[in-house]
Short mmCIF file of C-alpha atoms and ligand atoms in Angstrom, two decimals:
data_model
loop_
_atom_site.label_atom_id
_atom_site.label_comp_id
_atom_site.label_asym_id
_atom_site.label_seq_id
_atom_site.Cartn_x
_atom_site.Cartn_y
_atom_site.Cartn_z
CA MET A 1 27.25 0.87 2.67
CA GLN A 2 24.66 -1.88 2.18
CA PRO A 3 22.70 -1.51 -1.06
CA THR A 4 18.93 -1.38 -0.59
CA ILE A 5 17.05 -2.28 -3.75
CA LEU A 6 13.28 -1.91 -3.44
CA SER A 7 10.31 -2.81 -5.58
CA PHE A 8 8.73 0.13 -7.39
CA GLU A 9 5.85 0.24 -4.90
CA ASP A 10 8.13 0.17 -1.84
CA ALA A 11 10.42 2.81 -3.31
CA ARG A 12 7.46 5.04 -4.10
CA ARG A 13 6.11 4.50 -0.58
CA ALA A 14 9.46 5.49 0.92
CA VAL A 15 9.30 8.80 -0.95
CA GLU A 16 5.64 9.29 0.00
CA GLN A 17 6.46 8.77 3.68
CA ALA A 18 9.31 11.25 3.57
CA ALA A 19 7.19 13.74 1.63
CA ALA A 20 4.42 13.51 4.23
CA GLN A 21 6.82 14.75 6.90
CA VAL A 22 8.36 17.80 5.26
CA HIS A 23 7.55 21.15 6.81
CA ARG A 24 5.13 23.53 5.18
CA PRO A 25 7.11 26.30 3.46
CA GLU A 26 7.06 30.02 4.24
CA THR A 27 4.27 32.04 2.67
CA GLU A 28 4.02 35.14 0.50
CA ARG A 29 1.27 37.26 -1.08
CA CYS A 30 0.57 36.83 -4.76
CA GLU A 31 -1.66 38.72 -7.20
CA LEU A 32 -4.47 36.49 -8.47
CA LEU A 33 -3.37 37.12 -12.07
CA ARG A 34 0.01 35.55 -11.26
CA ALA A 35 -1.22 32.85 -8.92
CA GLY A 36 -1.98 30.14 -11.52
CA GLY A 37 0.11 27.04 -10.75
CA ARG A 38 1.08 28.22 -7.26
CA VAL A 39 0.02 26.42 -4.07
CA LEU A 40 -2.52 28.08 -1.78
CA ALA A 41 -1.39 28.72 1.80
CA GLU A 42 -4.72 29.89 3.27
CA SER A 43 -8.40 28.95 3.17
CA VAL A 44 -10.68 30.76 0.76
CA LEU A 45 -14.20 31.13 2.18
CA ALA A 46 -17.38 31.93 0.29
CA ASP A 47 -17.99 35.63 1.04
CA ARG A 48 -21.68 35.26 0.04
CA ASP A 49 -24.07 32.52 -0.98
CA PHE A 50 -23.34 30.93 -4.38
CA PRO A 51 -25.38 31.70 -6.30
CA PRO A 52 -26.35 34.80 -4.31
CA PHE A 53 -29.92 34.63 -5.64
CA ALA A 54 -32.08 31.95 -7.25
CA ARG A 55 -30.62 32.01 -10.73
CA ALA A 56 -32.32 31.23 -14.03
CA THR A 57 -30.19 28.86 -16.10
CA ARG A 58 -32.16 29.34 -19.33
CA ASP A 59 -33.68 32.15 -21.34
CA GLY A 60 -37.46 31.81 -21.21
CA TYR A 61 -40.33 32.37 -18.83
CA ALA A 62 -40.44 32.16 -15.05
CA VAL A 63 -43.67 30.41 -14.14
CA ARG A 64 -45.51 28.61 -11.36
CA SER A 65 -45.07 24.97 -12.37
CA ALA A 66 -48.68 24.23 -11.28
CA ASP A 67 -49.89 26.62 -14.01
CA VAL A 68 -48.26 24.53 -16.73
CA ALA A 69 -49.24 21.10 -15.40
CA SER A 70 -51.37 20.69 -18.50
CA VAL A 71 -50.17 22.14 -21.81
CA PRO A 72 -50.56 24.13 -23.89
CA ALA A 73 -51.15 26.76 -21.20
CA ARG A 74 -51.67 30.48 -21.84
CA LEU A 75 -50.08 32.81 -19.30
CA LYS A 76 -50.17 36.58 -19.01
CA LEU A 77 -46.77 38.32 -19.09
CA VAL A 78 -46.31 40.81 -16.29
CA GLY A 79 -42.69 41.88 -16.80
CA GLU A 80 -39.15 41.14 -17.90
CA ILE A 81 -36.04 40.35 -15.79
CA ARG A 82 -32.59 40.48 -17.30
CA ALA A 83 -29.23 39.38 -15.88
CA GLY A 84 -27.83 42.22 -13.81
CA GLY A 85 -31.06 44.15 -14.15
CA PRO A 86 -32.50 45.94 -11.09
CA PRO A 87 -33.74 43.56 -8.37
CA GLN A 88 -37.33 42.57 -9.05
CA THR A 89 -40.00 41.67 -6.57
CA LEU A 90 -42.50 40.89 -9.25
CA ASP A 91 -45.33 39.05 -7.62
CA ILE A 92 -46.53 36.44 -10.05
CA GLU A 93 -50.18 35.63 -9.53
CA PRO A 94 -51.63 32.31 -10.75
CA GLY A 95 -51.92 32.45 -14.54
CA GLN A 96 -49.03 34.90 -14.90
CA ALA A 97 -45.41 34.60 -16.10
CA VAL A 98 -42.33 36.80 -16.36
CA GLU A 99 -39.93 36.85 -19.28
CA ILE A 100 -36.49 35.99 -17.90
CA MET A 101 -32.92 35.73 -19.17
CA THR A 102 -30.12 33.32 -18.23
CA GLY A 103 -28.32 34.53 -15.10
CA ALA A 104 -31.23 36.68 -13.86
CA ALA A 105 -32.78 36.38 -10.39
CA VAL A 106 -35.99 34.36 -10.44
CA PRO A 107 -38.87 36.03 -8.56
CA ALA A 108 -39.87 34.23 -5.36
CA ALA A 109 -43.35 33.32 -6.53
CA ALA A 110 -42.05 31.44 -9.59
CA ASP A 111 -40.68 27.95 -9.09
CA ALA A 112 -39.51 27.03 -12.59
CA VAL A 113 -38.31 28.45 -15.88
CA VAL A 114 -39.72 27.29 -19.21
CA MET A 115 -37.18 27.47 -22.03
CA VAL A 116 -38.06 29.99 -24.72
CA GLU A 117 -37.83 27.14 -27.25
CA TYR A 118 -41.01 25.63 -25.75
CA SER A 119 -43.12 28.78 -25.94
CA LEU A 120 -45.03 30.89 -28.42
CA ARG A 121 -45.32 34.54 -27.68
CA ALA A 122 -48.20 36.79 -28.77
CA GLY A 123 -48.08 40.32 -27.36
CA ASP A 124 -48.36 40.14 -23.60
CA THR A 125 -49.41 36.53 -23.49
CA VAL A 126 -47.28 33.44 -23.93
CA GLU A 127 -48.35 29.93 -24.79
CA ILE A 128 -46.30 27.32 -22.92
CA GLN A 129 -46.04 24.12 -24.92
CA ARG A 130 -44.16 21.86 -22.48
CA GLY A 131 -44.64 21.41 -18.75
CA VAL A 132 -41.82 21.89 -16.24
CA ALA A 133 -41.25 20.35 -12.84
CA ALA A 134 -40.84 22.62 -9.81
CA GLY A 135 -37.20 23.75 -9.62
CA GLU A 136 -36.42 23.12 -13.28
CA ASN A 137 -33.90 25.53 -14.84
CA ILE A 138 -33.34 27.32 -11.52
CA VAL A 139 -30.32 27.05 -9.21
CA PRO A 140 -31.55 28.01 -5.71
CA ALA A 141 -29.62 30.65 -3.72
CA GLY A 142 -26.77 29.00 -1.82
CA ALA A 143 -27.09 25.68 -3.68
CA GLU A 144 -23.45 25.68 -4.79
CA ALA A 145 -22.02 27.05 -1.53
CA LYS A 146 -23.25 28.83 1.60
CA ARG A 147 -21.62 32.01 2.81
CA GLY A 148 -18.68 31.15 5.10
CA GLU A 149 -18.15 27.70 3.59
CA VAL A 150 -14.53 26.70 2.86
CA LEU A 151 -14.15 26.59 -0.92
CA LEU A 152 -10.36 26.15 -1.14
CA SER A 153 -7.97 24.82 1.52
CA PRO A 154 -4.25 25.28 2.11
CA GLY A 155 -2.28 22.93 -0.11
CA THR A 156 -4.60 23.36 -3.08
CA ARG A 157 -2.88 23.75 -6.44
CA LEU A 158 -4.22 26.87 -8.06
CA THR A 159 -5.71 25.40 -11.21
CA PRO A 160 -7.78 27.62 -13.50
CA ALA A 161 -10.91 26.42 -11.68
CA ALA A 162 -9.44 27.34 -8.29
CA ILE A 163 -8.49 30.76 -9.66
CA ALA A 164 -12.11 31.20 -10.80
CA ILE A 165 -13.33 30.41 -7.28
CA ALA A 166 -10.91 32.88 -5.67
CA GLY A 167 -11.96 35.52 -8.20
CA SER A 168 -15.67 34.96 -7.56
CA CYS A 169 -14.99 35.51 -3.84
CA GLY A 170 -13.39 38.85 -4.65
CA ARG A 171 -9.84 37.75 -3.80
CA HIS A 172 -7.43 39.68 -6.01
CA GLN A 173 -4.52 38.56 -3.81
CA LEU A 174 -3.86 35.17 -2.25
CA LEU A 175 -1.45 33.86 0.35
CA VAL A 176 0.67 31.17 -1.35
CA TYR A 177 3.66 29.07 -0.34
CA GLN A 178 7.11 30.12 -1.40
CA ARG A 179 8.55 27.89 -4.09
CA PRO A 180 11.23 25.43 -2.95
CA ARG A 181 14.73 25.83 -4.36
CA VAL A 182 15.82 22.62 -6.06
CA ALA A 183 19.52 22.23 -6.82
CA ILE A 184 20.40 20.31 -9.98
CA LEU A 185 23.84 18.75 -10.26
CA SER A 186 24.83 16.80 -13.37
CA THR A 187 27.90 14.61 -12.99
CA GLY A 188 30.15 13.05 -15.62
CA ASP A 189 33.59 13.63 -17.12
CA GLU A 190 32.10 13.37 -20.60
CA LEU A 191 29.70 16.29 -20.09
CA VAL A 192 30.08 19.79 -21.47
CA ASP A 193 27.82 22.77 -21.12
CA ILE A 194 25.37 23.19 -23.99
CA ALA A 195 27.02 26.50 -24.89
CA ALA A 196 30.38 24.80 -25.51
CA ALA A 197 31.41 22.97 -28.69
CA PRO A 198 31.63 19.29 -27.70
CA ALA A 199 34.71 17.28 -28.69
CA ALA A 200 34.09 13.93 -30.38
CA ASN A 201 34.12 12.10 -27.02
CA GLN A 202 31.91 14.60 -25.19
CA ILE A 203 28.18 14.79 -24.54
CA ARG A 204 26.14 17.96 -24.01
CA ASN A 205 24.63 18.25 -20.56
CA SER A 206 20.96 18.07 -21.47
CA ASN A 207 19.81 16.57 -18.15
CA SER A 208 20.28 19.78 -16.19
CA TYR A 209 17.90 21.45 -18.59
CA SER A 210 15.25 18.73 -18.71
CA LEU A 211 15.34 18.51 -14.92
CA ALA A 212 15.06 22.29 -14.61
CA ALA A 213 11.95 22.19 -16.80
CA GLN A 214 10.47 19.35 -14.73
CA VAL A 215 11.25 21.15 -11.46
CA GLN A 216 9.63 24.30 -12.73
CA ALA A 217 6.50 22.45 -13.88
CA ALA A 218 6.27 20.84 -10.42
CA GLY A 219 6.32 24.23 -8.69
CA GLY A 220 10.00 24.52 -7.74
CA VAL A 221 12.76 26.98 -8.59
CA PRO A 222 15.65 25.18 -10.31
CA VAL A 223 19.15 26.10 -9.16
CA VAL A 224 21.48 24.65 -11.76
CA LEU A 225 25.00 23.99 -10.47
CA PRO A 226 28.13 23.64 -12.62
CA ILE A 227 28.83 20.20 -14.10
CA ALA A 228 30.61 17.94 -11.61
CA PRO A 229 33.48 15.80 -12.88
CA ASP A 230 33.85 12.18 -11.78
CA GLU A 231 36.38 13.23 -9.18
CA VAL A 232 35.77 13.04 -5.44
CA GLU A 233 36.97 16.42 -4.17
CA ARG A 234 35.17 18.62 -6.69
CA LEU A 235 32.06 16.42 -6.61
CA ARG A 236 31.91 16.66 -2.82
CA HIS A 237 32.23 20.41 -2.93
CA LEU A 238 29.35 20.74 -5.41
CA VAL A 239 27.17 18.22 -3.55
CA GLN A 240 27.61 20.25 -0.36
CA GLN A 241 26.65 23.35 -2.27
CA GLY A 242 23.54 21.56 -3.58
CA LEU A 243 22.52 20.39 -0.11
CA VAL A 244 22.02 24.02 0.93
CA SER A 245 18.89 24.09 -1.28
CA ASP A 246 15.56 22.55 -0.22
CA LEU A 247 16.21 19.48 -2.38
CA LEU A 248 19.15 18.17 -4.40
CA LEU A 249 18.77 16.30 -7.68
CA LEU A 250 21.90 14.59 -8.96
CA SER A 251 22.17 13.11 -12.43
CA GLY A 252 24.61 10.36 -13.33
CA GLY A 253 27.27 8.54 -11.36
CA VAL A 254 24.94 6.20 -9.46
CA SER A 255 25.62 2.94 -11.34
CA VAL A 256 28.30 0.41 -10.41
CA GLY A 257 30.98 1.78 -12.74
CA LYS A 258 34.43 2.50 -11.39
CA TYR A 259 33.86 6.23 -11.71
CA ASP A 260 30.31 6.29 -10.33
CA LEU A 261 31.17 8.24 -7.18
CA VAL A 262 27.92 9.87 -6.14
CA GLU A 263 26.92 7.38 -3.43
CA GLN A 264 30.44 7.25 -2.02
CA VAL A 265 30.60 11.04 -1.75
CA LEU A 266 27.15 11.23 -0.16
CA ALA A 267 28.02 8.46 2.31
CA GLU A 268 31.11 10.41 3.36
CA LEU A 269 28.81 13.36 4.05
CA SER A 270 26.85 11.21 6.57
CA ALA A 271 23.97 10.57 4.21
CA GLU A 272 21.10 8.32 5.22
CA PHE A 273 19.93 6.20 2.27
CA PHE A 274 16.31 5.08 1.97
CA PHE A 275 17.05 3.13 -1.19
CA THR A 276 20.00 2.76 -3.54
CA GLY A 277 18.10 1.15 -6.38
CA ALA A 278 14.65 0.03 -7.48
CA HIS A 279 13.50 -2.97 -9.51
CA ILE A 280 12.40 -0.73 -12.37
CA GLN A 281 13.42 -0.06 -15.95
CA PRO A 282 14.49 2.47 -16.95
CA GLY A 283 16.00 3.88 -13.78
CA ARG A 284 17.22 0.86 -11.84
CA PRO A 285 20.15 2.58 -10.01
CA VAL A 286 17.98 5.44 -8.64
CA VAL A 287 18.98 6.61 -5.15
CA PHE A 288 16.97 8.42 -2.48
CA GLY A 289 18.25 9.73 0.82
CA ARG A 290 19.07 12.75 2.91
CA ALA A 291 22.26 14.37 4.12
CA PRO A 292 23.25 17.51 6.04
CA ALA A 293 24.89 20.34 4.07
CA HIS A 294 27.41 20.60 6.90
CA PRO A 295 27.83 18.75 10.21
CA GLY A 296 24.94 19.57 12.55
CA ALA A 297 22.66 20.98 9.83
CA LEU A 298 19.18 19.54 9.27
CA PRO A 299 19.42 16.93 6.52
CA THR A 300 18.33 17.79 2.96
CA TYR A 301 16.64 15.18 0.79
CA PHE A 302 18.40 14.17 -2.39
CA PHE A 303 17.78 11.92 -5.38
CA GLY A 304 20.59 10.32 -7.35
CA LEU A 305 19.05 9.89 -10.78
CA PRO A 306 20.69 7.65 -13.37
CA GLY A 307 22.30 9.76 -16.09
CA ASN A 308 20.68 8.21 -19.14
CA PRO A 309 18.40 11.01 -20.26
CA VAL A 310 15.25 8.87 -20.37
CA SER A 311 16.03 7.31 -16.98
CA THR A 312 16.59 10.75 -15.50
CA MET A 313 13.22 11.93 -16.73
CA VAL A 314 11.31 8.81 -15.74
CA CYS A 315 12.82 8.77 -12.25
CA PHE A 316 11.88 12.40 -11.78
CA ASP A 317 8.31 11.53 -12.81
CA LEU A 318 8.16 8.44 -10.59
CA PHE A 319 9.81 9.79 -7.43
CA ALA A 320 11.27 13.27 -7.38
CA ARG A 321 8.22 15.24 -8.51
CA LEU A 322 6.36 14.03 -5.45
CA MET A 323 9.05 15.53 -3.20
CA VAL A 324 9.18 18.84 -5.10
CA GLU A 325 5.41 19.14 -4.75
CA ALA A 326 5.54 18.36 -1.02
CA LEU A 327 8.26 20.96 -0.49
CA ALA A 328 6.05 23.39 -2.41
CA GLY A 329 3.33 22.81 0.19
CA ALA A 330 0.97 20.97 -2.17
CA SER A 331 -1.35 18.27 -0.85
CA PRO A 332 -0.22 14.86 -2.10
CA ARG A 333 -1.86 13.50 -5.22
CA ARG A 334 -1.92 10.03 -6.62
CA MET A 335 -0.21 8.96 -9.82
CA THR A 336 -2.58 8.88 -12.78
CA PHE A 337 -2.82 5.45 -14.35
CA THR A 338 -5.21 4.63 -17.15
CA GLN A 339 -5.86 1.70 -19.45
CA ALA A 340 -5.86 1.21 -23.18
CA ARG A 341 -5.79 -1.63 -25.67
CA LEU A 342 -2.33 -2.73 -26.75
CA LYS A 343 -1.67 -2.58 -30.50
CA SER A 344 1.16 -5.10 -30.76
CA ASP A 345 2.86 -7.69 -28.53
CA VAL A 346 5.40 -6.57 -25.94
CA LYS A 347 7.93 -9.10 -24.68
CA VAL A 348 10.24 -8.40 -21.74
CA LYS A 349 12.14 -10.27 -19.04
CA THR A 350 10.36 -10.60 -15.71
CA GLY A 351 11.63 -9.08 -12.46
CA LEU A 352 11.36 -5.33 -13.12
CA THR A 353 8.42 -2.94 -13.25
CA ARG A 354 8.88 -1.28 -16.60
CA PHE A 355 7.83 2.19 -17.62
CA LEU A 356 8.32 2.13 -21.36
CA PRO A 357 7.82 5.24 -23.50
CA ALA A 358 4.62 4.66 -25.45
CA LEU A 359 2.20 6.40 -27.74
CA LEU A 360 -1.47 6.55 -26.79
CA SER A 361 -3.66 7.18 -29.81
CA GLY A 362 -7.11 6.38 -31.17
CA GLU A 363 -10.38 8.15 -30.68
CA TYR A 364 -12.90 8.41 -27.87
CA GLU A 365 -13.48 5.01 -26.25
CA ARG A 366 -11.27 3.25 -28.81
CA SER A 367 -7.91 4.40 -27.45
CA GLU A 368 -4.92 2.16 -28.20
CA VAL A 369 -1.31 2.19 -27.22
CA GLU A 370 1.99 0.99 -28.68
CA LEU A 371 5.60 1.24 -27.66
CA VAL A 372 7.68 3.81 -29.48
CA LYS A 373 10.72 2.20 -31.06
CA TRP A 374 13.70 3.05 -28.92
CA GLN A 375 17.35 2.26 -28.49
CA GLY A 376 17.18 2.01 -24.69
CA SER A 377 17.24 4.52 -21.88
CA GLY A 378 19.53 6.97 -23.66
CA ASP A 379 17.10 7.47 -26.52
CA MET A 380 15.59 10.87 -25.89
CA ALA A 381 14.27 11.20 -29.44
CA ALA A 382 12.05 8.17 -28.85
CA THR A 383 10.79 9.59 -25.59
CA ALA A 384 9.93 12.85 -27.29
CA ARG A 385 7.61 10.88 -29.62
CA ALA A 386 5.91 9.24 -26.63
CA ASN A 387 3.01 10.69 -24.64
CA CYS A 388 2.77 8.14 -21.79
CA TYR A 389 4.55 5.19 -20.22
CA LEU A 390 3.36 1.64 -20.74
CA VAL A 391 3.57 -0.07 -17.35
CA VAL A 392 4.65 -3.71 -17.42
CA PRO A 393 4.32 -5.42 -14.01
CA PRO A 394 7.38 -7.41 -12.86
CA ASP A 395 5.66 -10.79 -13.19
CA ARG A 396 4.67 -10.36 -16.84
CA ALA A 397 6.99 -11.54 -19.59
CA MET A 398 4.47 -10.86 -22.33
CA LEU A 399 1.67 -8.44 -23.04
CA ALA A 400 -0.35 -9.54 -26.06
CA ALA A 401 -1.84 -7.37 -28.76
CA GLY A 402 -5.46 -6.69 -27.83
CA ASP A 403 -4.82 -6.82 -24.04
CA MET A 404 -5.99 -3.93 -21.90
CA VAL A 405 -2.74 -2.57 -20.45
CA SER A 406 -1.84 -0.05 -17.79
CA LEU A 407 -0.45 3.36 -18.70
CA LEU A 408 1.06 6.07 -16.58
CA LEU A 409 0.19 9.62 -17.60
CA VAL A 410 2.48 12.41 -16.47
P1 AMP B 1 25.81 7.52 -15.87
O1 AMP B 1 24.49 7.38 -15.15
O2 AMP B 1 26.69 8.53 -15.27
O3 AMP B 1 26.46 6.17 -15.97
O4 AMP B 1 25.48 7.97 -17.35
C1 AMP B 1 24.74 7.14 -18.21
C2 AMP B 1 24.65 7.70 -19.61
O5 AMP B 1 23.93 8.93 -19.59
C3 AMP B 1 25.96 8.02 -20.27
O6 AMP B 1 25.88 7.62 -21.62
C4 AMP B 1 26.08 9.50 -20.13
O7 AMP B 1 26.85 10.08 -21.13
C5 AMP B 1 24.67 9.97 -20.21
N1 AMP B 1 24.53 11.19 -19.42
C6 AMP B 1 24.90 11.31 -18.12
N2 AMP B 1 24.65 12.55 -17.66
C7 AMP B 1 24.09 13.23 -18.68
C8 AMP B 1 23.62 14.57 -18.82
N3 AMP B 1 23.67 15.43 -17.80
N4 AMP B 1 23.10 14.94 -20.01
C9 AMP B 1 23.04 14.04 -21.03
N5 AMP B 1 23.46 12.77 -20.96
C10 AMP B 1 24.01 12.36 -19.81
MG1 MG B 2 28.65 9.09 -15.44
#
């Protein structure tokens, strides 16, 4: 098998292209209360105008703006309208005003609301002390959305704001996509389950758990398989089991060591490889491809993630999440990069795009970033202190303190 090592951008593009072609999943009904974080599988239409009536956005007085063109102006109060109060057809004549509360329907003859802070009330007259322009402090009926308008489309992630929209359209149930099943297979002779007491030469299998948490956060259902030893027969059996899921994530066994058998086993299962490495750090040996669970089956996508715990996590963030989200039916979204000022010099070798665990701190517009001290891609404790990745482009050997640098937020 010919190794295919891509730049970060090309590797990411390869995953994006594959993700764009996956089929939309099956759908199911979901109660709105449980729908947060799911992916919408239908359109949600406005069932009425939003707002349904011209709405006052301030407590105060509904007036004709012409009446308060010069201030102070004394107006006669002819009524009161409260939010949710009975519909009013108060006809405001010139020189008149109506007391009104936030959220109440503004009578048709009024074209502005004066905030109560700019008024002085005496019995049934009010002195307006500041003029208002026509339309001020009123949201016209239908200004936010017209009845029948599409407010949410299939593929939308149900964020709290999207839930609010569905709720305001009276939707207590939504059609959502079924979550994809994502198999997780950790490989390595040194690994033991976290429930077992490790011998001196053994390592607890933490990757299956971090990957399960990442899969869950991305909208998938993790299916954690037993640990695979670095032995072809058993590894092949577990890989085949994993390929029955919608996606297979492997950890470990993708480097060039004598007992790194993952690629060999996948190749024997007629895998097609899109890349077998990327010019990145951490995560250089990352693998992406697809293979059938059994001869004649439709191929299942897989990622071979390097086993170093930080590499595993970063590679999930850089590549695998995108595929989990696509299989969950979610519309693609871009990676979120931002910039901050670097606190101290960073020196690296050129040639790799680096995603180094870093700490973004500082206040408001004065945000700054520094690398967390780490012992390399196995150092999970360092990563746990980080809250972003500092991105070093492959052509930069040095980022100087004070530079604006690129960060990846996940
Ligand atoms: P590998 O990618 O198989 O060469 O593993 C690289 C390093 O990551 C080794 O030090 C492994 O012990 C460690 N490692 C591999 N898999 C896991 C895992 N599932 N949980 C924790 N550490 C792991
Ligand atoms: Mg290994």
